[in-house]
Coordinates of C-alpha atoms in Angstrom, one line a residue:
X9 CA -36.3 15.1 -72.2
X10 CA -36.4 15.1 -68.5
X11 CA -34.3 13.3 -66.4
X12 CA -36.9 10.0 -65.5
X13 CA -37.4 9.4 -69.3
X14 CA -33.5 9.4 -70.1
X15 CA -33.3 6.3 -67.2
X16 CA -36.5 4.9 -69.1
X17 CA -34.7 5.1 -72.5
X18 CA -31.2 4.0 -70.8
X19 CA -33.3 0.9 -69.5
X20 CA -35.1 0.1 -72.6
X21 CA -31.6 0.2 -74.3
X22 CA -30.0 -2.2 -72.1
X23 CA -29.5 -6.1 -72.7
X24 CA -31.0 -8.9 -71.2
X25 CA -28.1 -10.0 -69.0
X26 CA -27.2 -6.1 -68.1
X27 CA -30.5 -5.5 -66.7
X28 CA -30.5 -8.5 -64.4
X29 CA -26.9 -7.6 -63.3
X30 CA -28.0 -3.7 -62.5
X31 CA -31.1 -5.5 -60.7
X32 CA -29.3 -7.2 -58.4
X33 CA -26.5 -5.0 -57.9
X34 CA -29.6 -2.9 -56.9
X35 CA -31.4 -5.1 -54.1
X36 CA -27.5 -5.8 -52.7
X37 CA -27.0 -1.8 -52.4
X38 CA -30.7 -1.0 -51.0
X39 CA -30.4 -4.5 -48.5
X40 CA -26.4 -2.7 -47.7
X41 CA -28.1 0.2 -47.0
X42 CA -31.2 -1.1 -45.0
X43 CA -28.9 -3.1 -42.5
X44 CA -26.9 0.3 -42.2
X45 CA -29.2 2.2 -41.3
X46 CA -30.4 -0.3 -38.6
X47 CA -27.2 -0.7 -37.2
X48 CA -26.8 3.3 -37.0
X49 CA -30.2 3.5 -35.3
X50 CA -29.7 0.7 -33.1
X51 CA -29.4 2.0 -29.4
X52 CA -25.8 1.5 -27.9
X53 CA -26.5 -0.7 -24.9
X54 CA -24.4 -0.6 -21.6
X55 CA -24.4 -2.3 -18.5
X56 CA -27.0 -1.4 -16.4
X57 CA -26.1 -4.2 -13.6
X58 CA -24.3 -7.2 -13.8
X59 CA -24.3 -10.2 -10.8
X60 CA -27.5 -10.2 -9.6
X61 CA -30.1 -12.7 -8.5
X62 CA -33.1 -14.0 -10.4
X63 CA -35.5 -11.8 -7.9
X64 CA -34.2 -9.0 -9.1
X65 CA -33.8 -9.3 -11.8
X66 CA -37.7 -10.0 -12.5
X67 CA -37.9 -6.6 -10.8
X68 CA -35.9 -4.6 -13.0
X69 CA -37.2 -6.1 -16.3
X70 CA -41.2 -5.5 -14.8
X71 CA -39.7 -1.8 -14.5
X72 CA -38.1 -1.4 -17.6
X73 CA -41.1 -3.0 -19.3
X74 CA -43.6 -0.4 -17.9
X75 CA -41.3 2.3 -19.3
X76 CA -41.1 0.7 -22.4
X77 CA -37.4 1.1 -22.3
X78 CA -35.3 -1.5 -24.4
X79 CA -32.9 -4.5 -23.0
X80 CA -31.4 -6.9 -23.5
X81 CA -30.6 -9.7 -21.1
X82 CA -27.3 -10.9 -20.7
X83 CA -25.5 -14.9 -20.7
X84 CA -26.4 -16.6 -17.8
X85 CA -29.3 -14.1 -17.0
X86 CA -27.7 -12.7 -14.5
X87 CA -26.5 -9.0 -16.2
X88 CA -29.0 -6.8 -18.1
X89 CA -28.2 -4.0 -20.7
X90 CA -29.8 -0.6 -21.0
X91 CA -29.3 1.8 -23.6
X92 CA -26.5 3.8 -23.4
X93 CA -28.4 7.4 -22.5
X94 CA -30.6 5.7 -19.5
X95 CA -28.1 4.0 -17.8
X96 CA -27.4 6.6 -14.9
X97 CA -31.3 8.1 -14.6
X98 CA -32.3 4.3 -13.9
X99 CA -30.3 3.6 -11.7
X100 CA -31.0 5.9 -9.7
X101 CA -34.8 5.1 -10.1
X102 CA -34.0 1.8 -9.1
X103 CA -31.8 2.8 -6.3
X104 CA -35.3 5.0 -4.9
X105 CA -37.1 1.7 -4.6
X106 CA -34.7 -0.5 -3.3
X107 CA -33.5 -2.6 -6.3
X108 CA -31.6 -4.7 -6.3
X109 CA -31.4 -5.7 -2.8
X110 CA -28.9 -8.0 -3.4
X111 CA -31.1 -11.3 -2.2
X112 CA -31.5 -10.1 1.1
X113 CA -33.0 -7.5 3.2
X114 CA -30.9 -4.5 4.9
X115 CA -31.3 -1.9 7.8
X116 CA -34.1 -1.0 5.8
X117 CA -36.5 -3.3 7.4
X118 CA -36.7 -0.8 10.2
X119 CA -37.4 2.1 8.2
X120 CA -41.1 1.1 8.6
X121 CA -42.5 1.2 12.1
X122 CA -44.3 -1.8 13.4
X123 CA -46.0 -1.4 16.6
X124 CA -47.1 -4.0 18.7
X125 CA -44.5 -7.0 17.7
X126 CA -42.8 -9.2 19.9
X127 CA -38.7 -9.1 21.1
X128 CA -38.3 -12.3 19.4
X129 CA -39.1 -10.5 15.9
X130 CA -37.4 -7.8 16.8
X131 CA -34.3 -9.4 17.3
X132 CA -34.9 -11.6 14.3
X133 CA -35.0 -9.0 12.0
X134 CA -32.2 -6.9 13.7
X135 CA -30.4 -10.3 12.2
X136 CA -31.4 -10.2 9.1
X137 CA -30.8 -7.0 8.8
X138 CA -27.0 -7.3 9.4
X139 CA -26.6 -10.3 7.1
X140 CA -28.4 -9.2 4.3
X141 CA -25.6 -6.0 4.9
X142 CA -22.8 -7.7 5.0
X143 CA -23.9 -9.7 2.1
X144 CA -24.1 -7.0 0.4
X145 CA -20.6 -5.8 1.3
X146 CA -19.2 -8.9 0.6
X147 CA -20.7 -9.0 -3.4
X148 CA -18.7 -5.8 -4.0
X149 CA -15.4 -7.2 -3.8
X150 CA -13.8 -8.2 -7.5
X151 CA -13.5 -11.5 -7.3
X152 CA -17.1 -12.1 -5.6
X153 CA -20.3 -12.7 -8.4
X154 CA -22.5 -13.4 -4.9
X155 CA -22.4 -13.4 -1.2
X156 CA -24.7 -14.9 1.6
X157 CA -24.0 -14.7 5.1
X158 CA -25.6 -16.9 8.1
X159 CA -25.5 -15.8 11.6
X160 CA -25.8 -17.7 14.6
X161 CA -26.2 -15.7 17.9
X162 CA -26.8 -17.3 21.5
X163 CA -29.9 -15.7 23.1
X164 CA -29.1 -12.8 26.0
X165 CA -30.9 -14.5 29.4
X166 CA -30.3 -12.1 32.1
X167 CA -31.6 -14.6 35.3
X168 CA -30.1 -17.9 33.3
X169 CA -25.9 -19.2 34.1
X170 CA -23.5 -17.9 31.5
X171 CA -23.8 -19.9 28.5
X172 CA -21.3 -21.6 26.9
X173 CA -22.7 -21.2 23.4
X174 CA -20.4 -18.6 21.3
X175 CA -22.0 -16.7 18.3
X176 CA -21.3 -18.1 15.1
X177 CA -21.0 -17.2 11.2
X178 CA -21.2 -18.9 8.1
X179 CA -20.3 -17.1 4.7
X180 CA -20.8 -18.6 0.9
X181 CA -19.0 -16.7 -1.7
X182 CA -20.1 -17.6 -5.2
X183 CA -16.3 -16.5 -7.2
X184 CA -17.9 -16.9 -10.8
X185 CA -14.7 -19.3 -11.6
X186 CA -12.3 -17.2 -10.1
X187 CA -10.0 -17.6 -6.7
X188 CA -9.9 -16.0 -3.7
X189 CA -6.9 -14.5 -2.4
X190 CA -6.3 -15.3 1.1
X191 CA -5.7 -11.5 2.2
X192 CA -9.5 -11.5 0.7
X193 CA -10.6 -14.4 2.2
X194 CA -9.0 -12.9 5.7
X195 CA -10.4 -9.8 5.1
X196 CA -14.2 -11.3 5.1
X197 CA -13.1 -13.2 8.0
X198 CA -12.9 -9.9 9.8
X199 CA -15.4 -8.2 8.2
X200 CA -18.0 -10.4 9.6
X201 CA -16.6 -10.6 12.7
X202 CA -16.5 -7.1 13.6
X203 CA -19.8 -6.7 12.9
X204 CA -21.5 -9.0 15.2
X205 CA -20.9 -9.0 18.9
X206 CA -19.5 -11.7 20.5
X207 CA -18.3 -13.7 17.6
X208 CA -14.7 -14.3 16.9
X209 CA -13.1 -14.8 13.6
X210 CA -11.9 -17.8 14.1
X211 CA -15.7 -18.5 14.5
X212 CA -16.0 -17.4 10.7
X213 CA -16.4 -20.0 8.1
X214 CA -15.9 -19.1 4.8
X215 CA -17.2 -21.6 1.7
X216 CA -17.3 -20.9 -2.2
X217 CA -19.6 -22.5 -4.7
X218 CA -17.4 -25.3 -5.3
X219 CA -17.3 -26.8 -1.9
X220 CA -14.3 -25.8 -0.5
X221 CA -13.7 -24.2 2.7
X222 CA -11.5 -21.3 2.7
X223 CA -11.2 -20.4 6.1
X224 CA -9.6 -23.9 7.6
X225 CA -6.2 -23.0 7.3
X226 CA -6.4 -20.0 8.7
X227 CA -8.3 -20.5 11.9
X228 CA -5.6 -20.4 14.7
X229 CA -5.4 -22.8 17.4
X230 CA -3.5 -23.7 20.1
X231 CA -1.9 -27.0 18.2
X232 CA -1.4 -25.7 13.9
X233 CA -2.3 -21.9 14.5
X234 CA 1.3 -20.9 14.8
X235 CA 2.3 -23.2 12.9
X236 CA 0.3 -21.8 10.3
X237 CA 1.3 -18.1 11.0
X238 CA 4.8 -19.1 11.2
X239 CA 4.9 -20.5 7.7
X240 CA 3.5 -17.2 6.5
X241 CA 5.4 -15.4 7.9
X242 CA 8.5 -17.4 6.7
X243 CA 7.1 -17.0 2.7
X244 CA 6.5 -13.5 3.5
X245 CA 10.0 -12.7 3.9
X246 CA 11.5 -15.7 1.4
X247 CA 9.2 -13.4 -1.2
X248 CA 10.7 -10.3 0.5
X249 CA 14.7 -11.0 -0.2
X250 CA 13.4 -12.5 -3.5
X251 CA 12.2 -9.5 -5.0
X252 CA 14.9 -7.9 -3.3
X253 CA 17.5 -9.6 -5.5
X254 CA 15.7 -9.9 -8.6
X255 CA 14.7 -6.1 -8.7
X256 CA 18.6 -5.2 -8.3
X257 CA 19.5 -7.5 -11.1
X258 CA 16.9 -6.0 -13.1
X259 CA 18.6 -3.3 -13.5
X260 CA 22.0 -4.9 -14.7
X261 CA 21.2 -7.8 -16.8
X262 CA 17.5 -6.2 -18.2
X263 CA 14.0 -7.1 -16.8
X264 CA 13.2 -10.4 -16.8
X265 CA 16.6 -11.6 -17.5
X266 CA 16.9 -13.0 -13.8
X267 CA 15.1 -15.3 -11.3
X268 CA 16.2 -15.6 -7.7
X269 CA 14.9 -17.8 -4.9
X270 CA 15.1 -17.4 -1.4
X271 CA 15.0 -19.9 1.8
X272 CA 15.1 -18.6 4.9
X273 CA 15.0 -20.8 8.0
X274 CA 13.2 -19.0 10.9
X275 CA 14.0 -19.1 14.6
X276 CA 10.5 -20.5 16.3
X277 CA 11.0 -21.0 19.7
X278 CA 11.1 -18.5 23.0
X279 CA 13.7 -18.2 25.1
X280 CA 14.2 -16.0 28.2
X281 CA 18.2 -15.7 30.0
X282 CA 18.6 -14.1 33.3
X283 CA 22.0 -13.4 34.5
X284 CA 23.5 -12.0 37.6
X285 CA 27.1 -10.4 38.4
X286 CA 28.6 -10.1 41.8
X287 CA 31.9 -8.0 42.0
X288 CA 33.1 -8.5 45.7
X289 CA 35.9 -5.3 45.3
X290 CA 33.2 -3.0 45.3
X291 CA 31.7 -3.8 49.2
X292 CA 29.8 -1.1 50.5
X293 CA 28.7 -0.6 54.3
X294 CA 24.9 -1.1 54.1
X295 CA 24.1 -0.6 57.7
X296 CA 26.0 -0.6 61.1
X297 CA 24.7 -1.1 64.7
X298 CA 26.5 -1.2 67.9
X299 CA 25.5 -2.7 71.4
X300 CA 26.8 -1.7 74.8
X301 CA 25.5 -3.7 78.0
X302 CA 27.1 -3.0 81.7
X303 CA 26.3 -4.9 84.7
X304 CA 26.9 -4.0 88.6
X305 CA 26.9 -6.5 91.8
X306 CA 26.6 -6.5 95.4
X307 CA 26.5 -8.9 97.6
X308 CA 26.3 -8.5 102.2
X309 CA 27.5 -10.8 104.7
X310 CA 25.8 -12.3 107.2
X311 CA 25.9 -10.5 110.8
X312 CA 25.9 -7.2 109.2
X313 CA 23.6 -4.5 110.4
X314 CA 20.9 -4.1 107.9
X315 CA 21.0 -0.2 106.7
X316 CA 22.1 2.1 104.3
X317 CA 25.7 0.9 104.4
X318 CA 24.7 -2.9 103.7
X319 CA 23.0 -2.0 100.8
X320 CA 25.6 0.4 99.1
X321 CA 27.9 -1.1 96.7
X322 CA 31.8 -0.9 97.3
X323 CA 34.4 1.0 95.0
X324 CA 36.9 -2.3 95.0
X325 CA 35.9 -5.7 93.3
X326 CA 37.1 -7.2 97.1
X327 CA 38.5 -5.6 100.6
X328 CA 40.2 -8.9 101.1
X329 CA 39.6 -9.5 105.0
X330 CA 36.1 -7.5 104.8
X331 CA 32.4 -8.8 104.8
X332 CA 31.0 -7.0 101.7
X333 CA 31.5 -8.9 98.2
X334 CA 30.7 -6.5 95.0
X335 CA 31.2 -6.6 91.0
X336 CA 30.8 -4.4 87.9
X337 CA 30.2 -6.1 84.1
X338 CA 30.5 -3.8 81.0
X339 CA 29.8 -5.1 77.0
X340 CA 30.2 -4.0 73.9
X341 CA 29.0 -5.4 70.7
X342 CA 28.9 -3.7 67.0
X343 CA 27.3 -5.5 64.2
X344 CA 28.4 -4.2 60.6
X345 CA 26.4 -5.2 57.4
X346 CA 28.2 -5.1 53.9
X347 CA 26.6 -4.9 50.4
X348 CA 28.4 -6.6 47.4
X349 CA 27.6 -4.7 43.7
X350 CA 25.4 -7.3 41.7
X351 CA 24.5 -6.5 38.1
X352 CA 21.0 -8.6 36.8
X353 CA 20.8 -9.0 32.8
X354 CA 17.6 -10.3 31.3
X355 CA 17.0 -11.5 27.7
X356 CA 13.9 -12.4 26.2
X357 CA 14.4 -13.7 22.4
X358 CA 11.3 -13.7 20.4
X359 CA 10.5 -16.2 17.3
X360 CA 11.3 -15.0 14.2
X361 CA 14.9 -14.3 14.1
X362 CA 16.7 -15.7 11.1
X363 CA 18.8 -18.2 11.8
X364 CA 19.7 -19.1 8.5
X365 CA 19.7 -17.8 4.8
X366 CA 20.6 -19.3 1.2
X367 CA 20.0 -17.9 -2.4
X368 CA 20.2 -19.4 -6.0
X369 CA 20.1 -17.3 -8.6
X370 CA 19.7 -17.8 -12.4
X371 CA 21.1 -15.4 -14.8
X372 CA 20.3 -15.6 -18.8
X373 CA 23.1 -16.0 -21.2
X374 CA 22.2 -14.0 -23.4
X375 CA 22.7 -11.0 -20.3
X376 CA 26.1 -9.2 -20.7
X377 CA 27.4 -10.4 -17.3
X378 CA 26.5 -14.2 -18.0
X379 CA 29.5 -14.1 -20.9
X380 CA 32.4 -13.7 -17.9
X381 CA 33.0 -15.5 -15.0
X382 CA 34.9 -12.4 -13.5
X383 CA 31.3 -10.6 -13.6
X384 CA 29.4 -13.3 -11.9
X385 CA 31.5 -13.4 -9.2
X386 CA 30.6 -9.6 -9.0
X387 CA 27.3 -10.2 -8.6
X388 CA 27.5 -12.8 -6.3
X389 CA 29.2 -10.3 -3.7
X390 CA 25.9 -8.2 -4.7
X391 CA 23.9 -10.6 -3.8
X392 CA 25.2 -11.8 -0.8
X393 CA 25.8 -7.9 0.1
X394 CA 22.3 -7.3 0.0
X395 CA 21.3 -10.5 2.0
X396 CA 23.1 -9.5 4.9
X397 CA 25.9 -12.6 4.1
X398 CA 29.5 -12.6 3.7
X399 CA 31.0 -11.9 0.6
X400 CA 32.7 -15.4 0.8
X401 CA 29.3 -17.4 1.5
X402 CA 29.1 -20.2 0.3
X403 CA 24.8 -20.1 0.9
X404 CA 24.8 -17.9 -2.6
X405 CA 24.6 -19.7 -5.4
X406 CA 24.9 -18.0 -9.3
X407 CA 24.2 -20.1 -12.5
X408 CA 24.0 -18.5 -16.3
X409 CA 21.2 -20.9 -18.0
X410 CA 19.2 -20.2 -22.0
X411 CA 16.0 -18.9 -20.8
X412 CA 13.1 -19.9 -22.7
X413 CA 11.3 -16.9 -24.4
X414 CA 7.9 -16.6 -24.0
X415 CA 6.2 -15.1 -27.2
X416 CA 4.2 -12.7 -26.5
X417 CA 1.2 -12.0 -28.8
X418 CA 0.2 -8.9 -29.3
X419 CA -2.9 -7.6 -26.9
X420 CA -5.9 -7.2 -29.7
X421 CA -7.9 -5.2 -27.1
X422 CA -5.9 -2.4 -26.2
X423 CA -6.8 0.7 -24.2
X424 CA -8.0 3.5 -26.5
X425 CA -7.7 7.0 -25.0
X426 CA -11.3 8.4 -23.5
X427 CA -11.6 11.0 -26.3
X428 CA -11.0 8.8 -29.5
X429 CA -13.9 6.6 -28.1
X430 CA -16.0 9.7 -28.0
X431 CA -15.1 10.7 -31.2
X432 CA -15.4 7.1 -32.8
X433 CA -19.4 6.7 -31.0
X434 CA -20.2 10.1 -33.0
X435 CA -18.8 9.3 -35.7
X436 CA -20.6 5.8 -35.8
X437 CA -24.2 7.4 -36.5
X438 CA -22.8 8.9 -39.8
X439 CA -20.7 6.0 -41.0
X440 CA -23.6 4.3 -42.3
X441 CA -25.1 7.0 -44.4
X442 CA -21.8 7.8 -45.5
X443 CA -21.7 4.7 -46.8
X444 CA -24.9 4.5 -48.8
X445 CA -24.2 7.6 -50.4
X446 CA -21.3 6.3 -51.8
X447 CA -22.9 3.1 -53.0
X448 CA -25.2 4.9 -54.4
X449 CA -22.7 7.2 -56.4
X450 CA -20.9 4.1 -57.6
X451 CA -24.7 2.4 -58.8
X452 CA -25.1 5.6 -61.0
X453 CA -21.8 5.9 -62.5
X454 CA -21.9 2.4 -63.7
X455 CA -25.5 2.8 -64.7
X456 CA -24.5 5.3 -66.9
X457 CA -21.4 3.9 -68.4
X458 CA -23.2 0.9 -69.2
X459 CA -23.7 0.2 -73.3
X460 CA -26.1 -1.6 -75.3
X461 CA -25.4 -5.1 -76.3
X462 CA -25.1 -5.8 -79.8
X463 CA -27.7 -8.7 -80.9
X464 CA -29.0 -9.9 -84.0
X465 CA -32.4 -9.3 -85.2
X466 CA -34.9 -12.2 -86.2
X467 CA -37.1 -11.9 -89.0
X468 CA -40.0 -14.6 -88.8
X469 CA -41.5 -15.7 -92.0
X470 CA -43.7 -18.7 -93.9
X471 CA -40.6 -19.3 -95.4
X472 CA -36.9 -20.2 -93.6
X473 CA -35.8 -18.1 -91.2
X474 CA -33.2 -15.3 -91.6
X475 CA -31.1 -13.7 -89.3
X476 CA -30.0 -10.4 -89.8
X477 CA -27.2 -9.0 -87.9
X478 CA -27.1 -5.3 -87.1
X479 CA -24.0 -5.0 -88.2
X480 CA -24.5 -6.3 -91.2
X481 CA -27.6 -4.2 -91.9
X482 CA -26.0 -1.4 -93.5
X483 CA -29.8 0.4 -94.5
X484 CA -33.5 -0.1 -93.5
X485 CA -36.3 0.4 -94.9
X486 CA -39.7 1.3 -93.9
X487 CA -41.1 -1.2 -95.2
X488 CA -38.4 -3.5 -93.2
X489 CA -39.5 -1.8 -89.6
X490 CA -43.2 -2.5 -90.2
X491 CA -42.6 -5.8 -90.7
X492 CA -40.3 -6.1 -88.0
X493 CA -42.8 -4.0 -85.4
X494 CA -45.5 -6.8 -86.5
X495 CA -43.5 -9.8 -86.1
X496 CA -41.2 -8.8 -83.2
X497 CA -42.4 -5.3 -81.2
X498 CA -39.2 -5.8 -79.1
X499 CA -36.5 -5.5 -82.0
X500 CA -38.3 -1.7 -82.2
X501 CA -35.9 0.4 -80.2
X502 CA -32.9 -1.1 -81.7
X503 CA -34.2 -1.2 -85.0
X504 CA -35.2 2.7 -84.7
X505 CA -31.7 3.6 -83.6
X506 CA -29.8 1.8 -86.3
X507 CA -32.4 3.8 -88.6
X508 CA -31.4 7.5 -87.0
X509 CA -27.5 6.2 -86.7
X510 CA -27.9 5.5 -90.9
X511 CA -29.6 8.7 -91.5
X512 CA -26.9 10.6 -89.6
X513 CA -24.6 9.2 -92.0

């Protein structure tokens, strides 16, 4: 007896209510291992691109379409999903033809040459060119889904007056929910403006999705822009000394265990001192200049005989009784000039100096240090020693407070290391059949310890009816089975195997 015609015999011996239970133990195992088996050949899809605009995305599913390649578009509709194995070769496929463009054109609008159009197109699509660019740029940061950028640039008229229109930008940043940090909203600030001529980034206006404007607070003016730097600047370094302290403490009283906070108060005003020293005991000569003048006089009398002798002066000032009158005039002047030593001393203070500092600090109690008072005042000194403040300052404040403990749940989605994923996506293909084998193995084994139900007979006659249990039937007859294969055929195969059991015996 072959193996198929024990399973018919096993089948034929089985009970009513067994052979429903083994059918549908069946169609649960074979449906188990259909779904397997899908799931094992299901492709493993991965993001193919993720962010992008309904344009292109019609573009990439016309592609993947003609390729017959499988997807699967994602919430939203603005991600798609490749399978796992195509990712990188279409990408770079797309990537050949220009998809996605992110919404906008690039440089790329000049890769064709046009002959024969005007300046004014030219220029327009030089401007296109550089916003869809910086568009593009701007989508890549983290906490941007989508980007657009609108450019505003005053026409270059060599014969017209110098005009007083400035180029202007205008950026909307689509965050998918999320907020912009302002070193990233300052950082498109820039980003724009250096890469249009002309146009300032205070001339930048950045807007999200959600109607706010990011960029008013930091355009600088001549009224709130340093008002506005000067209160950054003053967090900055409030931030500064508070990590300062708290990263000291860390160390001492466990992470966590501490929270310090900081105000500084911030010298904001210029000032400029000049000042000059004479010292009068250090006179030098500086210069020196001496005058001599000297004078001679003669004067004749009348009567004298004109000649050489009139005209000649005399030796003596008078002769007394003679006619001859002369004089001689000498002068001497000397001029001396003197510097005094002067030292000049010049000052400019700059805003930003601290003026003033104070610190409160909160300490846990359950810390080791929060238990004495003799180690608080220890770290006080700390604290104040790292500030830059006296050891007796009274701008240092230390309090030991019950912290209230966060609980921390633990993170269901933790970092598995690169080669157990590997290992785990091979092993997924064979998980499945694994699995049905097994089934399968259990479906025999029970199959085969499975017994047939004991049940009664029924003979059927003109008269009453009987019911013979098989257990009670101790012997039959052959006359018995022929009446029992006419009335019931079904009773055959039980009724035969109580006859070989009895003949056995």
């Amino acid at each position: 007896m072959n193996f198929l015609e024990q399973i018919k015999q096993l089948w034929k011996d089985l009970g009513f209510n067994q052979k429903i239970s083994i059918f549908v133990s069946f169609v649960f195992v074979a449906t188990c291992m259909i779904a397997l088996l899908m799931w094992a050949g299901k492709p493993q899809m991965q993001l193919l691109y993720g962010g992008i605009e309904s344009k292109d995305m019609s573009q990439i599913v016309t592609m993947l379409e003609s390729q017959s390649i499988p997807y699967k578009v994602g919430p939203g509709g603005s991600s798609i999903l490749v399978p796992q194995d195509k990712v990188y070769s279409l990408r770079m496929d797309l990537a050949a033809k220009g998809i996605p463009n992110g919404g906008g054109v690039g440089f790329e609008v000049f890769d064709k040459s046009n002959f024969g159009i005007s300046d004014f197109v030219q220029r327009t699509n030089y401007i296109r060119a550089i916003q869809g660019e910086l568009s593009r740029t701007i989508a890549q940061l983290n906490s941007v889904r989508e980007a657009r950028v609108m450019i505003v640039m005053p026409e270059n008229r060599l014969l017209s007056e110098q005009s007083k229109i400035k180029a202007t930008a205008s950026v909307f940043v689509d965050t998918g929910g999320m907020t912009l940090r302002e070193d990233e909203i300052n950082a498109i600030r820039f980003l724009v403006a250096n890469a249009v001529e002309g146009l300032s980034a205070n001339d930048v206006a950045v807007v999200d999705n959600k109607g706010n404007v990011l960029s008013q607070e930091m355009q600088s003016d001549g009224t709130f822009g340093a008002a506005t730097s000067q209160l950054r600047y003053r967090r900055n370094l409030e931030e500064y000394f508070a990590k300062k302290i708290e990263s000291m403490l860390s160390r001492i009283v466990g992470p966590g265990n501490a929270v310090a906070r900081v105000s500084v108060e911030v010298e904001t005003d210029t000032s400029t001192m000049v000042a000059e020293t004479f010292d009068p005991e250090s006179q030098v000569v500086r210069s020196q200049t001496v005058t001599e003048t000297s004078t001679s006089t003669t004067a004749s009398q009348a009567g004298q005989a004109p000649g050489v002798q009139a005209n000649t002066p005399a030796e003596t000032t008078s002769t007394g009784t003679g006619n001859n009158n002369a004089s001689k005039e000498s002068q001497k002047n000397k001029t001396i000039a003197y510097d005094i030593n002067k030292t000049r001393s010049e000052r400019i203070q700059a805003p930003g100096a601290i003026k003033r500092m104070s610190a409160s600090v909160f300490i846990d109690k359950a810390a080791e240090v929060a238990g004495s008072e003799e180690q608080l005042k220890k770290v006080k000194v700390m604290v104040a020693n790292a500030l830059g403040l006296p050891s007796d300052s009274k701008d240092v404040t230390i309090e030991a407070v019950a912290f209230h403990k966060m609980e921390e749940k633990p993170d269901s989605m933790m970092n598995l290391p690169v080669p157990l994923v590997r290992w785990m996506e091979l092993a997924r293909n064979f998980i499945a059949v694994g699995i049905a084998i097994v089934m399968f193995a259990v479906f025999l084994r029970l199959l085969k310890k499975s017994k047939p139900e004991s049940f009664s007979l029924e003979m059927v006659d003109n008269g009453p009816k009987m019911l013979l249990s098989q257990e009670n039937a101790t012997r039959t007859t052959p006359d018995l089975l022929n009446e029992l294969i006419r009335q019931k055929p079904e009773n055959v195969s039980t009724a035969l195997k109580d006859w070989v059991n009895t003949n056995q015996q």
